[in-house]
Structures are given as C-alpha cells and as structure tokens.
PDB file of C-alpha atoms in Angstrom:
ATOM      1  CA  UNK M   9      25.480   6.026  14.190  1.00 73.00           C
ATOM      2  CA  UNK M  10      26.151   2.668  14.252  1.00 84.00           C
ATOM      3  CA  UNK M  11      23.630   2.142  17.114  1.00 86.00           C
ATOM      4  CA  UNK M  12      20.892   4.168  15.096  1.00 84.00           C
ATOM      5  CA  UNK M  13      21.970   1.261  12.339  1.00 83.00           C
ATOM      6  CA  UNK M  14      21.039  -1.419  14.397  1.00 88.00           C
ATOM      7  CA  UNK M  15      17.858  -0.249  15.887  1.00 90.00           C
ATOM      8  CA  UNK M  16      16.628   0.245  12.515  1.00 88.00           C
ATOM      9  CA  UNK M  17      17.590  -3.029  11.191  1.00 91.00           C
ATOM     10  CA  UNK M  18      16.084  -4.679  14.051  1.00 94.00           C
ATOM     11  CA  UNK M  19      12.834  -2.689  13.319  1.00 92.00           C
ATOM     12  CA  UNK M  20      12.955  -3.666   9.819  1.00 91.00           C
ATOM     13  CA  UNK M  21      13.729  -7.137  11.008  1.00 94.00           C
ATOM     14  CA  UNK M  22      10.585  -7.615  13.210  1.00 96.00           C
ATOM     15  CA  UNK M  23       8.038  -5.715  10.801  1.00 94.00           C
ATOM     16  CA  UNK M  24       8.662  -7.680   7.878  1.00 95.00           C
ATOM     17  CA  UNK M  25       8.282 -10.948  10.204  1.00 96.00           C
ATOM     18  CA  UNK M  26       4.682  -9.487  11.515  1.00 96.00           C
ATOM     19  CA  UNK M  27       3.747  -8.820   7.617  1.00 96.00           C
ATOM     20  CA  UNK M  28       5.118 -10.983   5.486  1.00 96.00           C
ATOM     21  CA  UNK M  29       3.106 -13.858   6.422  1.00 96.00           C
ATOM     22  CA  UNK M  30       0.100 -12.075   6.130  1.00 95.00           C
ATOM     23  CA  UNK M  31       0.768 -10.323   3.097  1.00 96.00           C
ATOM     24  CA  UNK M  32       1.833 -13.939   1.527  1.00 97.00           C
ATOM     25  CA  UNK M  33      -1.544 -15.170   1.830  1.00 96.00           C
ATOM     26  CA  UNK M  34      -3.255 -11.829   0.868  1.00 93.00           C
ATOM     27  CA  UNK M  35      -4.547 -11.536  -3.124  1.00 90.00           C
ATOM     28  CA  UNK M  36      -4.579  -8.003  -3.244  1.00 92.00           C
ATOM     29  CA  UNK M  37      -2.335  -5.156  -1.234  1.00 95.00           C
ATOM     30  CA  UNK M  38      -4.779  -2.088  -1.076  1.00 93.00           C
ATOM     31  CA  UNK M  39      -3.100   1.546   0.720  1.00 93.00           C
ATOM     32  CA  UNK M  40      -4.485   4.664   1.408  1.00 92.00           C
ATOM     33  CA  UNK M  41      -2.065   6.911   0.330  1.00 93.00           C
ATOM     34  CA  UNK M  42      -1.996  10.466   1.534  1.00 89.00           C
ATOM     35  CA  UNK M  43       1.090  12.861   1.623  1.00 79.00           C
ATOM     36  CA  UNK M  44       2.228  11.675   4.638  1.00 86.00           C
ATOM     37  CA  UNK M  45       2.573   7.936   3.273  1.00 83.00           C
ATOM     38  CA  UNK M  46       6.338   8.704   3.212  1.00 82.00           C
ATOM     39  CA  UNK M  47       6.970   9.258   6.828  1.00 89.00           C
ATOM     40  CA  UNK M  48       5.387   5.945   7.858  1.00 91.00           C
ATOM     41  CA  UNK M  49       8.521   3.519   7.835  1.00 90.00           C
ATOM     42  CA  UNK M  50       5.185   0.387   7.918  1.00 93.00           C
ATOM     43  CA  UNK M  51       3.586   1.719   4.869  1.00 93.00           C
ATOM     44  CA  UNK M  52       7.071   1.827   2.796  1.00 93.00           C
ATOM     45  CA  UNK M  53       7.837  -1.498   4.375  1.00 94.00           C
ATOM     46  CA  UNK M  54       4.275  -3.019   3.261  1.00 96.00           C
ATOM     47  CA  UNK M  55       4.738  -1.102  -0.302  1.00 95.00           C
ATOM     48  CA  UNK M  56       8.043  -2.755  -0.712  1.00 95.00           C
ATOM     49  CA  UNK M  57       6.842  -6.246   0.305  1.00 96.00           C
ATOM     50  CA  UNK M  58       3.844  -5.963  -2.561  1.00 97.00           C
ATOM     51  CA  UNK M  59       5.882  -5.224  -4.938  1.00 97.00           C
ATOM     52  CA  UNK M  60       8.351  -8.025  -3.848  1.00 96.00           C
ATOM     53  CA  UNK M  61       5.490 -10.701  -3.512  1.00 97.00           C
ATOM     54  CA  UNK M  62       4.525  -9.874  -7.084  1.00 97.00           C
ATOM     55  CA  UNK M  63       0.675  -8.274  -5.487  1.00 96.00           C
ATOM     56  CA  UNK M  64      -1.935  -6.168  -7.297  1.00 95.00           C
ATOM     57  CA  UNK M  65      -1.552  -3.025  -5.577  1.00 96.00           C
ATOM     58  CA  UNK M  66      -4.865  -0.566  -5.503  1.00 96.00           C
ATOM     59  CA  UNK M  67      -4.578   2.386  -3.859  1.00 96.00           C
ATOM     60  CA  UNK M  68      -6.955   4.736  -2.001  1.00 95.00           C
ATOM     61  CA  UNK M  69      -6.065   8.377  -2.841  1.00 96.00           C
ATOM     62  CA  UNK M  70      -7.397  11.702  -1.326  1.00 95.00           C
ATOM     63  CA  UNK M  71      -8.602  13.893  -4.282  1.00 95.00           C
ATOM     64  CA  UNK M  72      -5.528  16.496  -5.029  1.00 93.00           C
ATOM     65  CA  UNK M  73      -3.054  14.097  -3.570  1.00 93.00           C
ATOM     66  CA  UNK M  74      -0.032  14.159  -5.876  1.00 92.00           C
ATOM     67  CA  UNK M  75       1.043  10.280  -6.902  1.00 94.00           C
ATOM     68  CA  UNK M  76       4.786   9.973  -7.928  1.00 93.00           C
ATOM     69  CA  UNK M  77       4.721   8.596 -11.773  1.00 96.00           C
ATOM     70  CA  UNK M  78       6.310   5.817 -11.253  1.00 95.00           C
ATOM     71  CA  UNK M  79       4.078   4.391  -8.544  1.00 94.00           C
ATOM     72  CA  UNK M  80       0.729   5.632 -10.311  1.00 95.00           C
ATOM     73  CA  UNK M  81       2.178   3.100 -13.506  1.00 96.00           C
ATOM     74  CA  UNK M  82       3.109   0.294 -10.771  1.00 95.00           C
ATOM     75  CA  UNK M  83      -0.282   0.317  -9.285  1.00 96.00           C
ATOM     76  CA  UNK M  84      -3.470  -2.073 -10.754  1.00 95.00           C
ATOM     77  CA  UNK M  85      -5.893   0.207  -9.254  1.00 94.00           C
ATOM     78  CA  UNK M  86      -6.258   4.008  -8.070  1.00 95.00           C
ATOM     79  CA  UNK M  87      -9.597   5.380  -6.916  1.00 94.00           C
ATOM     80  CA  UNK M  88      -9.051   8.927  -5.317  1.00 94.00           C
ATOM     81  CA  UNK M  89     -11.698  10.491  -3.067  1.00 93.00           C
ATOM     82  CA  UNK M  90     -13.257  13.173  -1.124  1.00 92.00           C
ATOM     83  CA  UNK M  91     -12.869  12.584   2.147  1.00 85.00           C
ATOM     84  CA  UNK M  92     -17.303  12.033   3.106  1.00 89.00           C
ATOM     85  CA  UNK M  93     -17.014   9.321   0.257  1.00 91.00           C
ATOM     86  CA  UNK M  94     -14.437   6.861   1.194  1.00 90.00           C
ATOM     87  CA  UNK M  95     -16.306   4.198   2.056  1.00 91.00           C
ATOM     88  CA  UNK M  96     -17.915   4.794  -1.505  1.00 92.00           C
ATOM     89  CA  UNK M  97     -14.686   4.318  -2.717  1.00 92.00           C
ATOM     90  CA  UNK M  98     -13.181   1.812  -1.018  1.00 91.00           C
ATOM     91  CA  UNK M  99     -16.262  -0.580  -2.405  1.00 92.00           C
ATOM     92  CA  UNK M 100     -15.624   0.853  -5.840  1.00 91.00           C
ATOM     93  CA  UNK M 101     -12.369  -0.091  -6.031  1.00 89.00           C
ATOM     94  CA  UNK M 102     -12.374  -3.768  -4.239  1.00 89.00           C
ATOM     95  CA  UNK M 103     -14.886  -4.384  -6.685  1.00 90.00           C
ATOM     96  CA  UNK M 104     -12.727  -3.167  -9.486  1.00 87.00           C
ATOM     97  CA  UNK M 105     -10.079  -5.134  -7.677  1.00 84.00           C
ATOM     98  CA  UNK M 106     -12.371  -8.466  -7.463  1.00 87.00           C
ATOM     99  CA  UNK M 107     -13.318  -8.313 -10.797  1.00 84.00           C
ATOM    100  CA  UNK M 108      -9.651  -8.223 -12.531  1.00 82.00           C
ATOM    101  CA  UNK M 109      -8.797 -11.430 -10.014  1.00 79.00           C
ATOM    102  CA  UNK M 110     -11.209 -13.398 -11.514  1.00 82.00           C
ATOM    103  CA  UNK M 111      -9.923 -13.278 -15.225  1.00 75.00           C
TER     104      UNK M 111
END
C-alpha cells in the first residue's frame, strides 16, 4: 500500500510540474468533458489546477452528458454538442470565452 502511495504521489508530483507552468500562463482552461472525465487522473489534475489558479473554465460537453451541479455552477462557459458539430462548438464557445476576457 504504501508503495501504491508513493507511485501516485510521484505521478502527481511530475504532472503538476509538466502543467502548471503552462496552465500559469494560459487565460482560459477549456475541457471536453465526457463520462469518462473521471477516470483520467490528468484531467482531474488539470481541473484542480484551474480552479486553484483562479481560471475561467469552459467546458466542451457531449449532448446528454450529465454535469455534476456543482461543477456546471463553477464553470464560465458550457457549450454541449453533437458529436459532427464540435468544431462548431468549440468556435462558439472560445468566442463566448474571448468575449467575457475582454470586459
């Protein structure tokens, strides 16, 4: 167990060394999230570090996908989609996104 311990804080170690510095100089923290975001320790990691660094958080969302309430209220953005229409999406909300940074 102990061993298990360490190899994960060594994990969590390195990842947050590969993204913090690039999330530091980012101005906006945008995530697909699908309902498998939960089983990818990066994409907790990177949530984690948004909400630490203070970030606007938009998220990409396939239509149907269920959001946990307290995320949906913690994010600036949401824009679901159909899976043919994400790049459609992804400009709508970076727009969006754009357009709230400059106030």
């Amino acid at each position: 167990m102990a061993e298990e311990e360490s190899a994960f804080k060594e994990f969590a170690r390195k990842a947050v060394e590969r993204n913090l510095p690039r999330m530091e100089q980012s101005a906006v923290f945008l995530a697909i999230f699908d309902g498998h975001y939960a089983e990818n320790a990066i994409c907790i990691l990177q949530l984690g570090l948004a909400i630490l660094l203070d970030k606007p958080i938009y998220m990409l969302v396939p239509k149907g996908t269920k959001v946990p309430e307290k995320l949906r209220r913690a994010a600036d953005g949401i824009e679901e989609y159909h899976p043919d229409d994400l790049g459609i999406a992804t400009r709508r909300l970076m727009e969006r996104a754009t357009k709230e940074q400059q106030r």
